[in-house]
Coordinates of C-alpha atoms in Angstrom, one line a residue:
Chain A
X1 CA -69.5 44.9 28.1
X2 CA -72.1 47.5 29.1
X3 CA -71.5 51.3 29.7
X4 CA -71.2 50.9 33.5
X5 CA -68.6 48.2 33.2
X6 CA -66.6 50.2 30.6
X7 CA -66.7 53.4 32.8
X8 CA -65.5 51.4 35.8
X9 CA -62.5 50.2 33.8
X10 CA -61.8 53.7 32.6
X11 CA -61.9 54.8 36.2
X12 CA -59.5 52.0 37.0
X13 CA -57.0 53.4 34.5
X14 CA -57.3 56.9 36.1
X15 CA -56.7 55.5 39.6
X16 CA -53.7 53.4 38.6
X17 CA -52.1 55.7 36.0
X18 CA -52.6 59.1 37.6
X19 CA -52.8 58.0 41.2
X20 CA -56.2 59.6 41.7
X21 CA -58.8 58.4 44.3
X22 CA -62.0 56.8 43.0
X23 CA -63.9 59.5 45.0
X24 CA -62.3 62.2 42.8
X25 CA -63.8 60.7 39.6
X26 CA -67.1 61.9 38.2
X27 CA -68.2 62.6 34.7
X28 CA -68.3 66.4 35.1
X29 CA -64.6 66.6 36.2
X30 CA -62.4 68.4 33.8
X31 CA -59.3 66.3 33.0
X32 CA -56.9 69.3 33.2
X33 CA -58.3 71.8 35.7
X34 CA -59.9 69.4 38.1
X35 CA -57.8 66.2 37.7
X36 CA -54.4 67.8 37.0
X37 CA -53.6 65.9 33.8
X38 CA -51.5 67.5 31.0
X39 CA -50.5 66.6 27.4
X40 CA -48.1 63.9 28.5
X41 CA -50.8 62.2 30.5
X42 CA -53.3 62.2 27.6
X43 CA -50.7 60.3 25.5
X44 CA -50.3 57.7 28.2
X45 CA -54.1 57.6 28.5
X46 CA -54.4 56.7 24.8
X47 CA -51.7 54.0 25.2
X48 CA -53.7 52.6 28.1
X49 CA -56.9 52.5 26.0
X50 CA -55.0 50.4 23.4
X51 CA -53.7 48.0 26.0
X52 CA -57.0 47.8 28.0
X53 CA -59.6 47.9 25.2
X54 CA -57.6 47.4 22.0
X55 CA -58.8 50.8 20.6
X56 CA -56.9 53.7 19.1
X57 CA -59.1 56.8 18.8
X58 CA -57.8 59.3 16.2
X59 CA -55.9 62.4 17.4
X60 CA -58.5 64.9 16.0
X61 CA -61.2 63.4 18.3
X62 CA -58.8 63.2 21.3
X63 CA -58.1 66.9 21.0
X64 CA -61.8 67.7 21.9
X65 CA -61.8 65.8 25.1
X66 CA -62.3 67.9 28.2
X67 CA -64.2 66.0 30.8
X68 CA -64.3 62.5 32.1
X69 CA -67.7 62.1 30.5
X70 CA -66.0 62.9 27.1
X71 CA -63.6 60.0 27.9
X72 CA -66.4 57.6 28.7
X73 CA -68.2 58.5 25.5
X74 CA -65.1 58.1 23.3
X75 CA -64.1 54.8 24.8
X76 CA -67.7 53.5 24.5
X77 CA -67.9 54.6 20.8
X78 CA -64.6 53.0 19.7
X79 CA -65.2 49.9 21.9
X80 CA -68.6 49.4 20.3
X81 CA -67.1 49.8 16.8
X82 CA -64.4 47.3 17.7
X83 CA -67.0 44.7 19.0
X84 CA -69.0 45.2 15.8
X85 CA -65.9 44.5 13.6
X86 CA -65.1 41.5 15.7
X87 CA -68.7 40.2 15.4
X88 CA -68.4 40.2 11.7
Chain B
X1 CA -10.1 92.1 36.7
X2 CA -10.1 90.2 40.0
X3 CA -10.9 86.4 39.6
X4 CA -14.3 85.5 40.9
X5 CA -14.0 82.9 43.7
X6 CA -16.3 79.9 44.1
X7 CA -17.4 78.5 47.4
X8 CA -19.4 75.5 48.5
X9 CA -22.3 76.5 50.7
X10 CA -24.3 73.2 50.9
X11 CA -24.0 69.5 50.3
X12 CA -26.4 66.6 50.2
X13 CA -26.2 63.0 49.4
X14 CA -27.7 59.6 49.4
X15 CA -25.3 56.7 49.1
X16 CA -24.8 53.1 50.2
X17 CA -23.2 54.3 53.4
X18 CA -25.8 56.8 54.4
X19 CA -28.3 59.5 53.6
X20 CA -26.4 62.5 55.0
X21 CA -22.8 63.6 55.0
X22 CA -22.7 63.1 58.8
X23 CA -23.8 59.5 58.5
X24 CA -21.4 58.9 55.6
X25 CA -18.4 60.2 57.6
X26 CA -19.3 58.2 60.7
X27 CA -19.4 55.0 58.6
X28 CA -16.2 55.9 56.8
X29 CA -14.3 56.6 60.0
X30 CA -15.8 53.4 61.5
X31 CA -14.3 51.4 58.6
X32 CA -17.8 50.2 57.5
X33 CA -18.5 48.5 54.1
X34 CA -21.6 48.7 52.0
X35 CA -20.7 46.0 49.6
X36 CA -23.1 43.1 49.4
X37 CA -23.3 39.8 47.4
X38 CA -26.2 38.8 45.2
X39 CA -25.4 35.2 44.3
X40 CA -28.2 35.1 41.7
X41 CA -26.0 37.3 39.5
X42 CA -23.9 34.2 38.7
X43 CA -26.9 32.6 37.1
X44 CA -29.4 33.3 34.2
X45 CA -30.7 35.7 33.2
X46 CA -27.7 37.6 34.6
X47 CA -24.7 35.3 34.0
X48 CA -22.2 37.7 35.6
X49 CA -18.8 36.7 37.1
X50 CA -19.3 39.2 39.9
X51 CA -22.1 39.0 42.5
X52 CA -20.9 42.1 44.3
X53 CA -22.6 45.5 44.4
X54 CA -23.0 48.5 46.6
X55 CA -26.7 49.5 46.6
X56 CA -28.7 52.2 48.4
X57 CA -30.8 50.3 50.7
X58 CA -33.6 52.8 51.6
X59 CA -35.0 54.9 48.8
X60 CA -38.6 55.3 47.8
X61 CA -39.2 57.1 44.5
X62 CA -42.8 57.5 45.4
X63 CA -41.9 60.2 47.9
X64 CA -41.7 62.5 44.9
X65 CA -45.0 63.9 43.6
X66 CA -46.3 62.1 40.5
X67 CA -46.2 65.1 38.2
X68 CA -42.5 65.3 38.3
X69 CA -41.8 61.7 39.2
X70 CA -43.3 60.3 36.1
X71 CA -40.3 61.4 34.0
X72 CA -37.7 60.1 36.5
X73 CA -36.1 56.7 36.7
X74 CA -34.3 55.9 39.9
X75 CA -31.2 57.9 39.0
X76 CA -33.1 61.2 38.8
X77 CA -35.1 60.4 41.9
X78 CA -31.8 59.9 43.8
X79 CA -30.6 63.2 42.4
X80 CA -33.7 65.0 43.6
X81 CA -33.2 63.6 47.1
X82 CA -29.6 64.7 47.3
X83 CA -30.4 68.1 45.9
X84 CA -33.3 68.8 48.2
X85 CA -30.9 68.1 51.1
X86 CA -28.2 70.3 49.7
X87 CA -30.5 73.2 49.0
X88 CA -31.9 73.1 52.5
X89 CA -28.4 72.9 54.0
X90 CA -27.3 75.9 52.0
X91 CA -30.1 78.1 53.4
X92 CA -30.5 79.6 49.9
X93 CA -33.8 81.3 49.3
X94 CA -36.4 80.0 46.8
X95 CA -36.1 83.4 45.0
X96 CA -32.4 82.8 44.4
X97 CA -32.9 79.2 43.4
X98 CA -35.5 80.3 40.8
X99 CA -33.3 83.1 39.4
X100 CA -31.8 83.1 35.9
X101 CA -28.4 83.4 37.5
X102 CA -28.8 80.0 39.1
X103 CA -27.9 77.0 36.9
X104 CA -27.5 73.2 37.1
X105 CA -24.6 71.1 36.1
X106 CA -25.4 67.5 36.8
X107 CA -24.2 64.2 35.4
X108 CA -24.6 60.4 35.4
X109 CA -22.9 57.7 33.6
X110 CA -25.4 57.6 30.7
X111 CA -28.8 58.5 32.0
X112 CA -31.6 56.2 33.1
X113 CA -30.2 52.8 32.6
X114 CA -33.1 50.8 34.1
X115 CA -35.5 52.6 31.9
X116 CA -33.4 51.7 28.8
X117 CA -33.6 48.0 29.9
X118 CA -37.3 48.2 30.5
X119 CA -37.9 49.7 27.1
X120 CA -36.1 47.0 25.3
X121 CA -37.6 44.2 27.4
X122 CA -41.2 45.4 26.6
X123 CA -40.4 46.0 22.9
X124 CA -38.9 42.5 22.5
X125 CA -41.8 40.9 24.3
X126 CA -44.3 42.7 22.2
X127 CA -42.2 42.4 19.0
X128 CA -42.7 46.1 18.2
X129 CA -40.4 49.0 18.8
X130 CA -43.3 51.4 19.6
X131 CA -45.0 49.1 22.1
X132 CA -42.3 49.8 24.8
X133 CA -42.7 53.6 24.5
X134 CA -44.7 55.8 26.8
X135 CA -44.8 59.6 26.8
X136 CA -42.3 59.5 29.7
X137 CA -39.9 56.9 28.3
X138 CA -37.5 59.2 26.7
X139 CA -37.3 61.7 29.6
X140 CA -36.5 58.8 31.9
X141 CA -33.8 57.5 29.6
X142 CA -32.1 60.5 28.1
X143 CA -28.5 61.3 29.0
X144 CA -29.5 64.6 30.6
X145 CA -32.4 63.1 32.6
X146 CA -31.0 64.1 36.0
X147 CA -30.2 67.7 35.1
X148 CA -33.5 68.2 33.3
X149 CA -35.6 66.6 36.0
X150 CA -33.9 68.7 38.6
X151 CA -34.6 71.9 36.7
X152 CA -38.3 71.0 36.4
X153 CA -38.7 69.7 39.9
X154 CA -37.0 72.7 41.6
X155 CA -38.1 75.2 38.9
X156 CA -34.7 76.4 38.0
X157 CA -34.7 78.6 34.9
X158 CA -30.9 79.2 34.4
X159 CA -28.4 77.2 32.4
X160 CA -28.7 73.4 32.5
X161 CA -25.9 71.2 31.3
X162 CA -25.3 67.5 31.7
X163 CA -22.0 65.7 31.7
X164 CA -22.5 62.0 30.9
X165 CA -18.8 61.1 31.0
X166 CA -19.2 57.8 32.9
X167 CA -17.1 57.7 36.0
X168 CA -15.9 61.3 35.7
X169 CA -19.4 62.7 35.2
X170 CA -19.9 64.3 38.6
X171 CA -16.4 65.7 38.9
X172 CA -16.8 67.3 35.5
X173 CA -20.2 68.6 36.6
X174 CA -18.6 70.3 39.6
X175 CA -15.9 71.7 37.4
X176 CA -18.2 73.0 34.8
X177 CA -20.3 74.7 37.6
X178 CA -17.1 76.2 39.0
X179 CA -16.1 77.6 35.6
X180 CA -19.6 79.0 35.0
X181 CA -19.3 81.0 38.1
X182 CA -15.6 82.0 37.7
X183 CA -16.4 83.4 34.2
X184 CA -19.5 85.2 35.3
X185 CA -22.1 83.1 33.4
X186 CA -23.8 82.2 36.7
X187 CA -23.7 83.3 40.3
X188 CA -24.9 80.0 41.7
X189 CA -24.7 76.4 40.4
X190 CA -26.3 73.2 41.6
X191 CA -23.8 70.6 40.7
X192 CA -23.2 66.9 41.2
X193 CA -24.1 63.5 39.8
X194 CA -26.1 60.4 40.3
X195 CA -26.1 56.7 39.4
X196 CA -28.6 53.9 39.7
X197 CA -27.5 50.3 40.1
X198 CA -28.4 48.4 36.9
X199 CA -27.1 44.8 36.3
X200 CA -26.9 45.5 32.5
X201 CA -24.3 48.2 33.3
X202 CA -22.4 45.9 35.7
X203 CA -22.3 43.4 32.7
X204 CA -20.4 46.0 30.6
X205 CA -17.6 46.0 33.2
X206 CA -17.9 42.2 33.8
X207 CA -17.3 41.5 30.1
X208 CA -14.1 43.6 30.3
X209 CA -13.0 41.5 33.4
X210 CA -13.1 44.8 35.3
X211 CA -15.4 43.7 38.1
X212 CA -14.2 42.0 41.3
X213 CA -15.2 38.3 41.4
X214 CA -12.6 36.7 43.7
X215 CA -14.4 37.9 46.8
X216 CA -18.0 37.0 46.0
X217 CA -18.1 35.0 49.3
X218 CA -16.7 37.8 51.4
X219 CA -18.2 41.0 49.9
X220 CA -16.7 43.4 52.4
X221 CA -13.3 42.5 51.0
X222 CA -14.2 42.9 47.3
X223 CA -13.2 46.5 46.7
X224 CA -9.5 46.8 47.3
X225 CA -7.9 50.0 45.8
X226 CA -4.1 49.8 45.5
X227 CA -4.0 46.3 47.1
X228 CA -1.9 43.5 45.5
X229 CA -5.0 41.4 45.7
X230 CA -7.4 43.8 43.9
X231 CA -9.3 42.3 41.0
X232 CA -11.7 44.9 39.8
X233 CA -14.5 47.3 40.7
X234 CA -17.7 46.9 42.7
X235 CA -20.4 48.8 41.1
X236 CA -22.6 51.0 43.3
X237 CA -25.2 53.8 43.2
X238 CA -26.1 57.0 44.8
X239 CA -26.3 60.7 44.3
X240 CA -24.5 63.8 45.6
X241 CA -25.1 67.5 45.2
X242 CA -23.1 70.6 46.0
X243 CA -24.3 74.2 46.0
X244 CA -21.7 76.4 44.5
X245 CA -21.9 80.2 44.9
X246 CA -19.8 83.2 43.9
X247 CA -17.9 83.9 47.2
X248 CA -18.8 87.6 47.7
X249 CA -22.5 87.0 47.2
X250 CA -22.4 84.0 49.5
X251 CA -20.7 86.1 52.2
X252 CA -23.2 88.9 51.7
X253 CA -26.1 86.6 52.4
X254 CA -24.4 85.1 55.5
X255 CA -24.0 81.7 54.0
X256 CA -22.1 79.0 55.9
X257 CA -19.1 78.3 53.7
X258 CA -18.0 74.7 53.7
X259 CA -15.0 75.0 51.3
X260 CA -13.7 76.8 48.4
X261 CA -13.0 75.3 45.0
X262 CA -9.6 76.6 44.2
X263 CA -8.9 74.9 40.9
X264 CA -10.2 72.5 38.2
X265 CA -8.9 70.9 35.1
X266 CA -10.1 68.3 32.7
X267 CA -8.3 66.6 29.8
X268 CA -8.2 63.5 27.7
X269 CA -5.6 60.7 27.4
X270 CA -6.2 60.8 23.6
X271 CA -4.7 57.4 23.2
X272 CA -7.0 54.5 24.3
X273 CA -10.7 54.1 25.1
X274 CA -10.2 52.0 28.3
X275 CA -6.5 51.8 29.1
X276 CA -5.3 54.7 31.4
X277 CA -2.4 56.9 30.5
X278 CA 0.1 57.9 33.3
X279 CA 0.9 61.0 31.2
X280 CA -2.8 62.0 30.9
X281 CA -3.4 61.5 34.6
X282 CA -0.3 63.5 35.6
X283 CA -1.3 66.3 33.2
X284 CA -4.8 66.7 34.6
X285 CA -3.5 67.1 38.2
X286 CA -0.8 69.4 37.0
X287 CA -3.4 71.4 35.1
X288 CA -5.6 71.7 38.2
X289 CA -2.6 73.0 40.2
X290 CA -1.9 75.6 37.5
X291 CA -5.5 76.7 37.5
X292 CA -5.4 77.1 41.3
X293 CA -2.0 78.8 41.3
X294 CA -0.6 76.2 43.6
X295 CA 2.4 73.9 43.7
X296 CA 2.5 70.2 44.4
X297 CA 3.8 70.8 47.9
X298 CA 0.8 72.9 48.8
X299 CA -1.5 69.8 48.6
X300 CA -1.9 68.0 51.9
X301 CA -4.1 65.1 50.8
X302 CA -4.9 63.4 47.5
X303 CA -8.3 61.7 47.2
X304 CA -7.6 59.2 44.5
X305 CA -10.0 57.8 41.9
X306 CA -8.6 54.4 43.0
X307 CA -11.2 52.0 41.7
X308 CA -9.5 48.7 42.4
X309 CA -8.7 47.7 38.9
X310 CA -5.2 46.4 38.3
X311 CA -4.3 48.8 35.5
X312 CA -6.1 51.9 36.7
X313 CA -4.7 52.0 40.2
X314 CA -1.1 51.4 39.0
X315 CA -1.3 54.2 36.5
X316 CA -2.8 56.6 39.0
X317 CA -0.2 55.7 41.6
X318 CA 2.6 56.3 39.1
X319 CA 1.1 59.6 38.0
X320 CA 0.8 60.8 41.6
X321 CA 4.3 59.6 42.5
X322 CA 5.7 61.5 39.5
X323 CA 4.0 64.8 40.4
X324 CA 3.9 64.7 44.2
X325 CA 6.7 62.3 45.3
X326 CA 6.1 60.2 48.4
X327 CA 5.3 62.8 51.0
X328 CA 1.6 63.6 50.3
X329 CA -1.0 61.3 51.9
X330 CA -3.2 59.4 49.4
X331 CA -6.3 57.3 49.9
X332 CA -9.3 56.0 48.0
X333 CA -12.8 55.7 49.5
X334 CA -13.9 53.0 47.1
X335 CA -12.7 50.3 49.5
X336 CA -15.6 51.3 51.7
X337 CA -18.5 51.8 49.2
X338 CA -17.3 50.6 45.9
X339 CA -17.5 52.6 42.7
X340 CA -20.5 54.9 42.6
X341 CA -19.9 55.6 38.9
X342 CA -21.5 58.9 37.9
X343 CA -21.9 59.8 41.5
X344 CA -18.5 58.9 42.8
X345 CA -16.8 62.2 42.2
X346 CA -19.3 64.3 44.1
X347 CA -19.9 61.9 47.0
X348 CA -16.1 61.6 47.4
X349 CA -15.9 65.4 47.2
X350 CA -18.4 65.7 50.0
X351 CA -16.2 63.4 52.1
X352 CA -13.1 65.4 51.1
X353 CA -14.7 68.7 52.3
X354 CA -15.6 67.0 55.6
X355 CA -12.0 65.7 55.9
X356 CA -10.8 69.3 55.3
X357 CA -13.0 70.6 58.0
X358 CA -12.5 67.8 60.6
X359 CA -8.7 67.5 60.0
X360 CA -8.9 63.7 59.8
X361 CA -8.1 61.6 56.7
X362 CA -10.2 58.5 55.9
X363 CA -7.7 55.9 54.7
X364 CA -8.2 53.2 52.1
X365 CA -10.1 50.1 53.2
X366 CA -8.8 46.7 52.2
X367 CA -5.5 48.1 50.9
X368 CA -3.3 45.4 52.6
X369 CA -1.1 44.0 51.2
X370 CA -0.2 47.2 49.3
X371 CA 0.8 46.5 45.8
X372 CA 4.5 47.5 45.3
X373 CA 3.5 48.6 41.8
X374 CA 1.2 51.2 43.3
X375 CA 4.0 53.0 44.9
X376 CA 6.1 54.5 46.3
X377 CA 3.4 56.6 47.8
X378 CA 2.3 57.7 51.3
X379 CA -0.8 55.4 51.3
X380 CA -3.1 55.9 54.2
X381 CA -4.8 52.8 55.5
X382 CA -8.4 52.9 56.9
X383 CA -7.0 51.7 60.2
X384 CA -4.7 54.7 60.4
X385 CA -5.9 57.8 62.2
X386 CA -3.9 60.3 60.2
X387 CA -4.5 64.0 60.5
X388 CA -4.9 66.3 57.5
X389 CA -2.3 69.0 57.9
X390 CA -2.6 71.7 55.3
X391 CA -5.1 73.8 53.4
X392 CA -5.7 72.1 50.0
X393 CA -6.8 68.7 48.8
X394 CA -7.0 67.1 45.4
X395 CA -9.9 65.0 44.1
X396 CA -9.3 62.8 41.0
X397 CA -11.9 61.2 38.7
X398 CA -11.1 59.2 35.6
X399 CA -13.4 57.6 33.0
X400 CA -13.6 55.3 30.0
X401 CA -13.0 57.4 26.9
X402 CA -9.7 58.7 28.4
X403 CA -11.6 61.4 30.3
X404 CA -9.8 62.8 33.3
X405 CA -11.0 65.5 35.8
X406 CA -9.4 66.9 38.8
X407 CA -10.7 69.4 41.5
X408 CA -8.8 71.2 44.2
X409 CA -10.7 72.2 47.4
X410 CA -9.4 74.7 49.9
X411 CA -10.7 75.7 53.3
X412 CA -13.7 78.0 53.3
X413 CA -12.2 80.7 55.4

């Protein structure tokens, strides 16, 4: 799965889980001040990552996430790691 | 020191017979029934003896904004709807609602029952306890889910308590709110209760042979308080909210006073978890009269708990007969809309307040033939157009665990 496809699936999670419009989603948007998420939402976001991509990013990395671009990057990193593990 | 008096300045509800007190009273006086049959309940995966229930037909949880809705199961959503209506009816300002002297006392049978079932269903399917958990799972389930969600949704910073005493939950909530104001711990209390219809809860009563199953083919006849043919309860759902205020402050702001809470008492049978005690029921009504400074002859109408179970109705009738004799009119509203569980006390209280103000009693639907064991009493049938002649009415609620609660309402002027 390439970056564009991954980002589209991440956007899909935001649309279904947080009831946002696709038009509201762009990489520069801050999850909290722009998109209205809070600490409970980030927990459900991580649960969704596990269901959607089979990944579980560690808490210390999650704490640094601010923008949607940060989310795209984190998902791509752990998704790539997972694919490499599965390839072996 | 002069006793602080407590008045009702607003009410709101959503129940199987309507989404406002006006609609409810119209349906009650029109002898309507909200009981329906769901034949699939007789079959797997339900396997219940009863197919009867009393659901709220039109309610959409998505009307509530996501940020507060995400921690609500249906029961809290119904509570929000009823409370929104009650607050608007009371005309109370947002500043007063968001004051430290405003609190919440709100109950349900046991919290978000559908969320509990969903959690276990997912966990079993995934073979992992953690897999069924989301960040909002516990807030949807917890026993104080209604009270806490109301506090967050309406931004109420005062005391928040939750009575989860099954069928007595909302009557106890009203009573606790009343006591909070009488003793000066709060000036305003948002009180009531809610229930969501969940087959797993119906199963609990079904196993105890406490649900009606003889009338699965004629649902409108299934709930029959005090009738010789009664065979159990019909489980329903809904929510009701009252706005209680300290009387002087309510008068000072020009509030429309619907009624006064004159007395309240709660006790326990202290003998059996599910079998009612005539002595316990008599004591709770006697305690409420003492609290109100009234005598049995001051009461002009008794709104019975009257669920339609063989043992419960007989015990309540005997207790009423012992304390009040045969001259005080008695009825139960559960023949019309079944047993609304954690919401029954408050929704029936809304109806009581309306009866007090209209002067017309709603009688018991499906009571004929009256069970001789549920007498001698002055039973009022739903077909009777009996007027309410007096100033004070009693509202009873009883629950598993031996919990009894009794309120006395008086006119608001």
